[in-house]
Amino acid sequence: STVALFVNRLDSVESVLPYEYNTFDFCKDSEKRNPSENLGQVLFGERISSSPYKFPFNRTGTCIKVCVKSYDTANDDQEKKLAFLRKGIRLNYQHHWIIDNMPVIWCRNTGDGTKCCTPGFPIGCFITKSGESKHACLIHPEFNKSNIYFLFNHVDITIAYHEDSGRNGGFARLVSARLEPQSYKHSGEGRLACNGPPMEIPEEHTEKFNVTYTYSVQFERTILKGISVLNLPHFSIMNSFVIILFLSGMVAIIILRTLHRDIIRYNEMSSSEDAQEDFGWKLLHGDVFRPPRSRMLLSVFLGQGTQVLIMTFITLFLACLGFLSPSNRGALMTCAVVLWVLLGTPAGYVSARMYKTLKGVKWKTNFLLTALLCPGVVFADLFFMNVILWVEGSSAAISFGTLIGILAMWCGISVPLTFVGAYFGAKKKFRFPVCTNQIPRHIPQQSFFTKSLFGIMIGGILPFGCVFIQLFLILNSIWSHQMYFMFGFLFLVFIILLITCSEAAVLLCYFYLCAEVKT
C-alpha cells in the first residue's frame, strides 16, 4: 500500500495571517484532493490538501525528485512568487504536514543539550546583512553567508510503524512520523545527490536558477509505548488551590461568624418587647430588589452568559470524556457552535425571567436584544476581520457560503429557540421576600475603595491570578497547534473560574454592603 502525505496551511508566530500550501510556489499534486472539512476546521482556517509526496510502505527511498521550480527575473509572475517565498522565509512560516492523521514532527537539539520537537518545520532561514543568523540558521553553522536566504528543499522522513502479526494475517500500524529539513543545491537533474552546498536565494539576483525539491524516506519498526507522564505545572495548580482555599475561608468566616452573629442578634431584639429600629445591613433590605437603571442590558447579558456557560460546560465535559478527540480535527469548535445554537431557549428564559423580576414590561424588546445583540456584535466583528483576510489572501478567510450558513443557523434555529424561552420566562412571576421602599435610600459620597472601579479590578485580579499560568499554556498550545493535552487544563480552568468568581462576588457584595451601612 501507499502512504500518502497531506499538507495543511502554513503559519508563523511572527504573522497572524496563515496561507494555504498552494499559495507558495511549492510542488503541487497533479491529482489534487481536498478531504471534507467540518465547520470547526473551516472556522479555524485549516486547509488540508493532498501533496505529491507518496511513499510505498516499508520501502526506503533516497534523494527522490518531486519537482523542479524555475525562476527568472524577466518573468514578472516568477519574480512575484520568489518574492513571496522570501517573505515566508523572513517571517519564519512553518509547514504542517500530516501522515495517517498524525502531525509530522521536527526534532532538533537546543543549545542546552535538550531535544525540542514541534509539529511544524520552517520553509527556510536567512542571514541578515550584518551577519546575524535568524531562526533555523542558528542550528546550521554551514549557513554563513550574509544577506542570503536558505531554502529547505529536501526532507529526510522517518516513519515508525508497529507490526502486529496476530489475527487477520498481520497488519502494520503507523505510530509516528518525523523529518529533518535540509538545504541542497542540486547540480543536475540526471543524477541527484543530496549533499553538497545549501540552496541559496540571494536578496537581489539577475540570473535564472532552478530549485529542485527532493526527499528521502525510511521506515523503522518499533513497539507501541505508553504515554510518558506529562510535566504538569504543579506550582500553578497549587497556587490556584491556595487562592481558592483563601477565598473559601473568607466566605466561611462571613457566613459562620458575621452573618450568623447578626442574625442571632436580630432574633433576640425582635423577640424582646422594646424592639428598636433596624440598624446595620438590615437597613438595606428595602432596596435590595430595586430595579437597576440598565435592567434591560443586565437581563440580556445574563441570558447570553447563561447560554455560553452551559455551552462551555457541556463541550469541556464531552472533551474530557474523549468524545472530542484532537485527532478528530475541528470537532471541538463544531460541538461548541452547534451547542450554542441549540441553547437559545435557556438564554431567552433566563433573560426574560430576570427582566420580568426587575419589573420590566417590554419583554419582546428583551427577546430581540437577547437573540441579536451579542451574536450580532460577534458576527459583525467576524465579517470585518474576514474582509481583511480576503483582501490579504489568507487561508483563514471564511468563504461566503460558510458565512451564509452560520447566519442561517443563527436566524433559523437560535432566534426561534430564544423566543420560545423568552415566551415562557415572561409568564413566570417572582414574589419578592421583602417589600421595596418607594423612596430609595440616599447614598453618600464613597471613598475610592468603595467605588465600582476598585471592585472591578479586585473582582478580575483574583480569578486571573488563579488561572493565568494555565491560561498561558492553553493559548500557547492553541497558537502552536499542540492541542493534545489541552482539554484537561481547559476543564480545570473552567471549574477554578466558576469557584473564584462566585466567591469573589460574595466577598465584594458583603464588602460594599458593609461600607454603605457604615456611611
Coordinates of C-alpha atoms in Angstrom, one line a residue:
S1 CA 0.0 0.0 0.0
T2 CA 1.0 3.6 -0.4
V3 CA 1.4 6.1 2.4
A4 CA 0.0 9.5 1.4
L5 CA 1.2 12.8 2.9
F6 CA -1.2 15.6 3.3
V7 CA -0.3 19.3 3.8
N8 CA -2.0 21.9 5.9
R9 CA -1.8 25.7 6.0
L10 CA 1.4 27.5 6.7
D11 CA 1.6 29.9 9.7
S12 CA 4.1 31.8 11.6
V13 CA 4.5 33.2 15.2
E14 CA 5.6 36.5 13.6
S15 CA 2.5 36.9 11.5
V16 CA -1.2 36.5 12.2
L17 CA -2.0 35.6 8.6
P18 CA -1.9 31.9 7.6
Y19 CA -1.6 30.8 4.0
E20 CA -2.6 27.7 2.1
Y21 CA 0.2 25.4 0.9
N22 CA -0.6 26.1 -2.7
T23 CA -0.2 29.9 -2.2
F24 CA 3.5 29.4 -2.1
D25 CA 5.4 28.1 -5.1
F26 CA 5.9 24.5 -3.8
C27 CA 5.4 21.2 -5.6
K28 CA 1.7 20.6 -6.2
D29 CA -0.2 17.3 -6.5
S30 CA -1.4 16.7 -10.1
E31 CA -4.4 14.9 -8.7
K32 CA -5.3 17.4 -6.0
R33 CA -7.7 16.0 -3.4
N34 CA -9.1 18.0 -0.5
P35 CA -10.6 16.0 2.4
S36 CA -14.0 17.1 3.5
E37 CA -13.8 19.7 6.3
N38 CA -16.3 20.2 9.1
L39 CA -17.4 23.6 10.4
G40 CA -14.8 23.7 13.1
Q41 CA -11.9 23.2 10.6
V42 CA -13.3 26.0 8.4
L43 CA -13.6 28.4 11.3
F44 CA -10.1 27.6 12.5
G45 CA -8.8 28.2 8.9
E46 CA -7.4 24.6 8.3
R47 CA -6.9 23.9 4.7
I48 CA -5.8 20.3 4.2
S49 CA -5.0 19.0 0.7
S50 CA -3.1 16.2 -0.9
S51 CA 0.6 16.5 -1.8
P52 CA 2.9 14.9 -4.4
Y53 CA 4.8 13.1 -1.6
K54 CA 3.6 9.5 -1.7
F55 CA 5.7 6.6 -0.3
P56 CA 5.3 2.8 -0.9
F57 CA 5.0 1.2 2.5
N58 CA 8.2 -0.2 4.0
R59 CA 10.3 0.8 1.0
T60 CA 13.3 3.0 1.5
G61 CA 13.9 5.8 -0.9
T62 CA 16.9 8.1 -1.2
C63 CA 17.0 11.5 -2.8
I64 CA 13.9 11.1 -4.9
K65 CA 12.9 14.1 -7.0
V66 CA 9.5 15.7 -6.6
C67 CA 9.5 18.6 -8.9
V68 CA 11.7 21.5 -10.2
K69 CA 10.8 25.2 -10.0
S70 CA 12.4 27.8 -12.2
Y71 CA 12.8 31.5 -11.5
D72 CA 13.7 34.2 -14.0
T73 CA 13.8 37.9 -13.2
A74 CA 12.5 38.7 -16.6
N75 CA 9.2 36.9 -15.8
D76 CA 7.1 39.1 -13.5
D77 CA 5.0 36.2 -12.3
Q78 CA 8.0 34.1 -11.3
E79 CA 9.6 37.2 -9.6
K80 CA 6.4 37.7 -7.5
K81 CA 6.4 34.0 -6.5
L82 CA 10.1 34.3 -5.5
A83 CA 9.5 37.5 -3.5
F84 CA 6.6 35.8 -1.7
L85 CA 8.8 32.9 -0.9
R86 CA 11.5 35.2 0.5
K87 CA 8.8 36.8 2.7
G88 CA 7.7 33.4 4.0
I89 CA 11.3 32.6 4.9
R90 CA 11.8 36.0 6.5
L91 CA 8.7 35.7 8.7
N92 CA 9.6 32.0 9.5
Y93 CA 6.5 30.4 8.1
Q94 CA 6.1 26.8 9.1
H95 CA 5.0 23.8 7.1
H96 CA 2.4 21.5 8.7
W97 CA 2.4 18.0 7.2
I98 CA 0.1 15.1 8.1
I99 CA 0.6 11.4 7.7
D100 CA -2.2 9.0 8.7
N101 CA -3.9 11.9 10.5
M102 CA -0.7 12.4 12.6
P103 CA 1.4 15.5 12.5
V104 CA 4.9 15.1 11.1
I105 CA 7.2 16.4 13.8
W106 CA 10.6 18.1 13.6
C107 CA 13.0 17.4 16.4
R108 CA 16.3 19.3 16.9
N109 CA 18.8 19.8 19.6
T110 CA 18.8 23.0 21.5
G111 CA 21.7 25.0 23.0
D112 CA 21.4 23.4 26.4
G113 CA 21.6 19.9 25.1
T114 CA 17.9 19.0 25.2
K115 CA 15.8 17.9 22.3
C116 CA 12.8 20.1 21.2
C117 CA 10.1 18.7 18.9
T118 CA 7.4 20.7 17.1
P119 CA 4.6 19.7 14.7
G120 CA 5.9 22.1 12.0
F121 CA 9.2 22.9 10.3
P122 CA 10.3 26.1 8.6
I123 CA 10.4 27.0 4.9
G124 CA 14.0 28.1 5.3
C125 CA 16.1 30.7 7.1
F126 CA 18.1 33.7 6.3
I127 CA 21.1 35.7 7.5
T128 CA 20.9 39.5 7.7
K129 CA 23.3 42.0 6.1
S130 CA 25.1 42.3 9.4
G131 CA 25.7 38.5 9.5
E132 CA 23.1 37.7 12.2
S133 CA 21.6 34.2 11.8
K134 CA 17.8 34.0 12.1
H135 CA 15.6 31.2 13.1
A136 CA 16.8 27.8 11.9
C137 CA 20.1 29.2 10.6
L138 CA 21.2 29.2 14.3
I139 CA 21.5 25.4 14.3
H140 CA 23.2 25.2 10.8
P141 CA 26.7 26.6 11.1
E142 CA 27.3 25.9 7.5
F143 CA 24.9 28.7 6.6
N144 CA 27.4 31.6 6.9
K145 CA 26.8 34.0 4.1
S146 CA 25.3 37.4 4.8
N147 CA 22.2 38.7 3.2
I148 CA 21.3 35.3 1.8
Y149 CA 18.1 33.2 2.1
F150 CA 18.5 29.4 2.6
L151 CA 15.6 27.3 1.3
F152 CA 14.9 23.8 2.8
N153 CA 14.2 22.0 -0.4
H154 CA 14.9 18.5 0.9
V155 CA 13.4 16.5 3.8
D156 CA 14.6 13.2 5.4
I157 CA 11.4 11.5 6.5
T158 CA 11.3 8.6 9.0
I159 CA 8.1 6.7 9.5
A160 CA 7.8 4.4 12.5
Y161 CA 5.3 1.5 12.5
H162 CA 4.2 -1.3 14.7
E163 CA 3.6 -4.7 13.2
D164 CA 1.0 -7.0 14.7
S165 CA 1.4 -10.5 13.3
G166 CA -1.6 -11.9 15.1
R167 CA -5.1 -12.0 13.7
N168 CA -6.2 -11.3 10.1
G169 CA -2.8 -12.3 8.8
G170 CA -0.9 -9.4 10.3
F171 CA -1.1 -5.7 9.7
A172 CA 1.1 -2.7 10.4
R173 CA 0.0 0.5 12.2
L174 CA 1.8 3.8 11.7
V175 CA 2.7 5.2 15.1
S176 CA 4.8 8.3 14.4
A177 CA 6.4 10.4 11.6
R178 CA 9.3 12.8 11.9
L179 CA 11.5 14.6 9.4
E180 CA 14.7 16.6 9.2
P181 CA 14.6 19.6 6.7
Q182 CA 17.8 20.0 4.6
S183 CA 19.0 22.5 2.0
Y184 CA 20.9 21.2 -1.0
K185 CA 21.8 22.9 -4.3
H186 CA 21.4 20.1 -6.8
S187 CA 23.9 20.4 -9.6
G188 CA 21.8 18.5 -12.2
E189 CA 18.5 16.7 -12.7
G190 CA 20.0 13.4 -14.1
R191 CA 21.8 12.1 -11.0
L192 CA 20.7 13.8 -7.8
A193 CA 23.0 13.7 -4.8
C194 CA 21.6 15.0 -1.6
N195 CA 24.8 16.5 -0.3
G196 CA 27.0 19.5 -1.0
P197 CA 26.3 23.2 -0.6
P198 CA 23.0 24.6 0.6
M199 CA 20.3 26.1 -1.7
E200 CA 20.9 29.8 -1.6
I201 CA 18.5 32.5 -2.7
P202 CA 20.1 35.9 -2.8
E203 CA 18.3 39.1 -1.9
E204 CA 18.9 40.5 -5.3
H205 CA 19.6 38.3 -8.3
T206 CA 19.8 38.7 -12.0
E207 CA 20.4 35.2 -13.2
K208 CA 17.9 32.4 -13.9
F209 CA 18.1 29.5 -11.5
N210 CA 16.2 26.3 -10.6
V211 CA 15.1 24.8 -7.3
T212 CA 14.8 21.0 -7.2
Y213 CA 12.7 19.6 -4.4
T214 CA 13.6 16.1 -3.2
Y215 CA 13.0 13.8 -0.3
S216 CA 14.4 10.6 1.3
V217 CA 12.2 8.2 3.3
Q218 CA 12.8 5.3 5.5
F219 CA 10.6 3.0 7.6
E220 CA 11.6 1.7 11.0
R221 CA 9.8 -1.0 13.0
T222 CA 9.1 -0.2 16.6
I223 CA 6.9 -1.2 19.5
L224 CA 3.9 0.6 21.0
K225 CA 4.9 2.5 24.1
G226 CA 2.7 4.0 26.8
I227 CA 2.5 7.8 27.1
S228 CA 5.0 9.2 29.5
V229 CA 4.0 11.2 32.5
L230 CA 3.3 14.8 31.5
N231 CA 5.2 17.6 33.1
L232 CA 2.3 19.4 34.7
P233 CA 2.7 22.9 36.1
H234 CA 2.4 21.8 39.7
F235 CA 3.2 25.2 41.1
S236 CA 0.4 27.0 39.2
I237 CA -2.1 24.3 40.2
M238 CA -1.0 24.7 43.9
N239 CA -1.2 28.5 43.5
S240 CA -4.8 28.2 42.2
F241 CA -5.9 25.9 45.1
V242 CA -4.3 28.2 47.7
I243 CA -6.3 31.2 46.4
I244 CA -9.4 29.1 46.3
L245 CA -8.9 28.0 49.9
F246 CA -8.2 31.6 50.9
L247 CA -11.5 32.8 49.3
S248 CA -13.4 29.9 50.7
G249 CA -12.1 30.7 54.2
M250 CA -13.2 34.3 53.8
V251 CA -16.7 33.3 52.7
A252 CA -16.9 30.8 55.5
I253 CA -15.9 33.5 58.1
I254 CA -18.5 35.8 56.7
I255 CA -21.3 33.3 56.8
L256 CA -20.4 31.5 60.1
R257 CA -19.3 34.5 62.1
T258 CA -20.6 37.8 60.9
L259 CA -23.9 36.9 59.4
H260 CA -24.7 34.2 61.9
R261 CA -23.9 36.6 64.8
D262 CA -26.0 39.4 63.3
I263 CA -29.0 37.1 62.7
I264 CA -28.9 35.8 66.3
R265 CA -28.8 39.5 67.5
Y266 CA -31.7 40.5 65.3
N267 CA -33.7 37.5 66.5
E268 CA -33.1 38.4 70.1
M269 CA -34.1 42.0 69.5
S270 CA -37.3 41.1 67.7
S271 CA -38.3 38.7 70.5
S272 CA -37.9 41.4 73.1
E273 CA -40.8 43.8 73.8
D274 CA -38.8 47.0 73.3
A275 CA -37.7 46.3 69.8
Q276 CA -35.7 49.1 68.4
E277 CA -35.5 50.3 64.8
D278 CA -33.5 48.4 62.2
F279 CA -29.8 49.1 62.0
G280 CA -26.7 47.7 60.2
W281 CA -27.0 45.9 56.9
K282 CA -30.7 45.2 57.6
L283 CA -31.4 48.8 56.8
L284 CA -30.9 47.9 53.1
H285 CA -33.4 45.2 52.9
G286 CA -35.9 47.6 51.4
D287 CA -33.6 48.5 48.5
V288 CA -32.2 45.1 47.6
F289 CA -34.8 44.3 44.9
R290 CA -35.0 47.9 43.5
P291 CA -34.6 47.6 39.7
P292 CA -31.3 49.0 38.4
R293 CA -31.1 51.7 35.8
S294 CA -30.0 49.3 32.9
R295 CA -32.2 46.4 33.7
M296 CA -32.6 45.6 30.0
L297 CA -28.9 45.2 29.4
L298 CA -28.4 43.3 32.6
S299 CA -31.1 40.8 31.7
V300 CA -29.7 40.4 28.1
F301 CA -26.1 39.9 29.3
L302 CA -27.3 37.4 31.9
G303 CA -29.2 35.4 29.4
Q304 CA -26.2 35.3 26.9
G305 CA -23.9 34.4 29.8
T306 CA -26.1 31.5 30.8
Q307 CA -26.0 30.3 27.2
V308 CA -22.2 30.5 26.9
L309 CA -21.8 28.9 30.4
I310 CA -23.9 25.8 29.6
M311 CA -22.2 25.5 26.2
T312 CA -18.7 25.7 27.7
F313 CA -19.5 23.1 30.4
I314 CA -21.0 20.6 28.1
T315 CA -18.3 21.0 25.5
L316 CA -15.5 20.5 28.0
F317 CA -17.3 17.7 29.7
L318 CA -17.6 15.8 26.4
A319 CA -13.9 16.6 25.6
C320 CA -12.7 15.2 28.9
L321 CA -14.7 12.0 28.2
G322 CA -12.8 11.6 24.9
F323 CA -15.7 12.3 22.5
L324 CA -13.9 15.3 21.1
S325 CA -10.5 13.9 20.5
P326 CA -7.9 16.2 18.9
S327 CA -7.4 13.5 16.2
N328 CA -10.9 14.5 15.0
R329 CA -9.9 17.9 13.7
G330 CA -12.4 20.7 14.3
A331 CA -14.7 18.6 16.5
L332 CA -14.3 20.9 19.5
M333 CA -15.3 24.1 17.6
T334 CA -18.1 22.3 15.7
C335 CA -19.6 21.0 19.0
A336 CA -19.3 24.4 20.6
V337 CA -21.1 26.2 17.7
V338 CA -23.9 23.6 17.5
L339 CA -24.5 23.7 21.3
W340 CA -24.6 27.5 21.3
V341 CA -27.2 27.4 18.5
L342 CA -29.3 24.8 20.4
L343 CA -29.1 26.6 23.7
G344 CA -31.1 29.6 22.7
T345 CA -34.0 28.5 24.9
P346 CA -32.2 28.8 28.3
A347 CA -30.8 32.2 27.2
G348 CA -34.3 33.5 26.4
Y349 CA -35.8 32.1 29.5
V350 CA -33.2 33.4 31.9
S351 CA -33.2 36.9 30.3
A352 CA -37.0 37.2 30.2
R353 CA -37.4 35.9 33.7
M354 CA -34.8 38.3 35.1
Y355 CA -36.3 41.2 33.2
K356 CA -39.8 40.4 34.5
T357 CA -38.4 40.1 38.0
L358 CA -36.9 43.6 37.7
K359 CA -40.5 44.8 36.7
G360 CA -39.8 45.2 33.0
V361 CA -42.7 45.3 30.6
K362 CA -41.1 45.2 27.2
W363 CA -40.4 41.5 27.0
K364 CA -40.4 41.4 23.2
T365 CA -37.7 44.0 23.1
N366 CA -35.8 42.0 25.6
F367 CA -36.2 38.9 23.4
L368 CA -34.9 40.7 20.3
L369 CA -31.8 42.1 22.2
T370 CA -31.1 38.7 23.7
A371 CA -31.2 37.0 20.4
L372 CA -29.4 39.6 18.3
L373 CA -27.2 42.0 20.4
C374 CA -24.2 39.8 21.5
P375 CA -24.3 37.4 18.5
G376 CA -24.7 40.4 16.2
V377 CA -21.6 42.1 17.6
V378 CA -19.6 38.9 17.2
F379 CA -20.8 38.3 13.7
A380 CA -20.1 41.9 12.6
D381 CA -16.6 41.6 14.1
L382 CA -16.1 38.2 12.3
F383 CA -17.3 39.7 9.0
F384 CA -15.0 42.7 9.3
M385 CA -11.9 40.6 10.1
N386 CA -12.9 38.2 7.3
V387 CA -12.9 41.0 4.8
I388 CA -9.3 41.9 5.8
L389 CA -8.3 38.2 5.4
W390 CA -10.0 38.1 2.0
V391 CA -8.0 41.1 0.9
E392 CA -4.8 39.6 2.1
G393 CA -5.5 36.2 0.5
S394 CA -5.1 34.4 3.8
S395 CA -6.3 30.8 4.2
A396 CA -8.0 31.9 7.5
A397 CA -10.7 33.7 5.5
I398 CA -14.1 32.0 5.7
S399 CA -15.9 31.5 2.5
F400 CA -19.1 33.5 1.7
G401 CA -21.1 30.3 1.7
T402 CA -20.0 29.4 5.2
L403 CA -20.9 32.8 6.5
I404 CA -24.4 32.4 5.0
G405 CA -24.7 29.0 6.6
I406 CA -23.7 30.4 10.0
L407 CA -26.2 33.3 9.5
A408 CA -28.9 30.8 8.6
M409 CA -28.2 28.7 11.8
W410 CA -28.3 31.8 13.9
C411 CA -31.6 33.3 12.4
G412 CA -33.3 30.0 11.6
I413 CA -32.6 28.0 14.8
S414 CA -31.1 30.1 17.6
V415 CA -33.5 33.0 17.3
P416 CA -36.8 30.9 17.3
L417 CA -35.5 28.9 20.3
T418 CA -34.7 32.1 22.1
F419 CA -38.2 33.3 21.5
V420 CA -39.6 30.1 23.0
G421 CA -37.6 30.5 26.1
A422 CA -38.5 34.2 26.4
Y423 CA -42.2 33.4 26.0
F424 CA -42.2 31.0 28.9
G425 CA -39.9 33.1 31.0
A426 CA -42.0 36.2 30.7
K427 CA -45.0 34.3 32.1
K428 CA -43.3 33.4 35.3
K429 CA -44.0 35.7 38.3
F430 CA -41.5 36.2 41.1
R431 CA -42.6 37.1 44.6
F432 CA -40.2 39.2 46.5
P433 CA -39.5 38.1 50.1
V434 CA -39.5 41.8 51.2
C435 CA -41.1 45.0 50.0
T436 CA -39.1 47.6 48.2
N437 CA -39.2 51.1 49.6
Q438 CA -40.9 53.7 47.4
I439 CA -38.2 56.3 48.2
P440 CA -34.6 55.0 47.7
R441 CA -32.1 55.5 50.4
H442 CA -29.6 58.3 49.9
I443 CA -26.1 57.0 49.1
P444 CA -23.4 59.4 50.5
Q445 CA -20.1 60.2 48.9
Q446 CA -18.0 57.0 48.7
S447 CA -14.2 56.6 49.0
F448 CA -12.1 55.2 46.2
F449 CA -12.1 51.7 47.7
T450 CA -15.8 51.5 47.7
K451 CA -16.3 52.7 44.1
S452 CA -17.1 50.4 41.1
L453 CA -13.6 50.7 39.5
F454 CA -11.8 49.3 42.5
G455 CA -14.4 46.4 42.7
I456 CA -14.0 45.6 39.1
M457 CA -10.2 45.5 39.4
I458 CA -10.3 43.2 42.5
G459 CA -13.0 41.1 41.1
G460 CA -10.9 40.4 38.0
I461 CA -7.5 40.1 39.6
L462 CA -8.4 37.2 41.9
P463 CA -9.8 34.9 39.2
F464 CA -7.0 35.8 36.8
G465 CA -4.4 35.1 39.5
C466 CA -5.7 31.6 39.8
V467 CA -5.6 30.7 36.1
F468 CA -3.0 32.9 34.4
I469 CA -0.4 30.2 34.1
Q470 CA -2.9 27.6 32.9
L471 CA -4.3 30.2 30.5
F472 CA -0.8 30.8 29.1
L473 CA -0.3 27.1 28.5
I474 CA -3.7 26.8 26.8
L475 CA -3.1 29.8 24.5
N476 CA 0.4 28.6 23.7
S477 CA -0.9 25.2 22.7
I478 CA -3.6 26.7 20.5
W479 CA -1.1 29.0 18.8
S480 CA 1.3 26.1 18.3
H481 CA -1.3 23.6 17.2
Q482 CA -0.5 21.4 20.2
M483 CA -4.0 20.7 21.5
Y484 CA -3.5 17.1 22.5
F485 CA -3.3 17.7 26.3
M486 CA -5.3 20.9 26.4
F487 CA -8.8 19.7 27.4
G488 CA -7.9 18.8 30.9
F489 CA -6.4 22.3 31.5
L490 CA -9.5 23.9 30.0
F491 CA -11.8 22.0 32.3
L492 CA -9.6 22.8 35.3
V493 CA -9.6 26.5 34.4
F494 CA -13.3 26.5 33.9
I495 CA -14.0 25.0 37.4
I496 CA -11.5 27.3 39.0
L497 CA -13.0 30.3 37.4
L498 CA -16.5 29.3 38.5
I499 CA -15.4 28.9 42.1
T500 CA -13.3 32.0 42.3
C501 CA -15.7 34.3 40.5
S502 CA -18.6 33.1 42.8
E503 CA -16.6 33.6 46.0
A504 CA -15.2 36.9 44.8
A505 CA -18.7 38.1 44.1
V506 CA -19.9 37.2 47.6
L507 CA -16.9 38.9 49.2
L508 CA -17.3 42.1 47.1
C509 CA -21.1 42.3 47.8
Y510 CA -20.5 41.9 51.5
F511 CA -17.7 44.5 51.4
Y512 CA -19.8 47.1 49.6
L513 CA -22.8 46.3 51.8
C514 CA -20.8 46.9 55.0
A515 CA -19.2 50.1 53.5
E516 CA -22.7 51.5 52.6
V517 CA -24.1 50.7 56.0
K518 CA -21.2 52.4 57.9
T519 CA -21.7 55.6 55.8

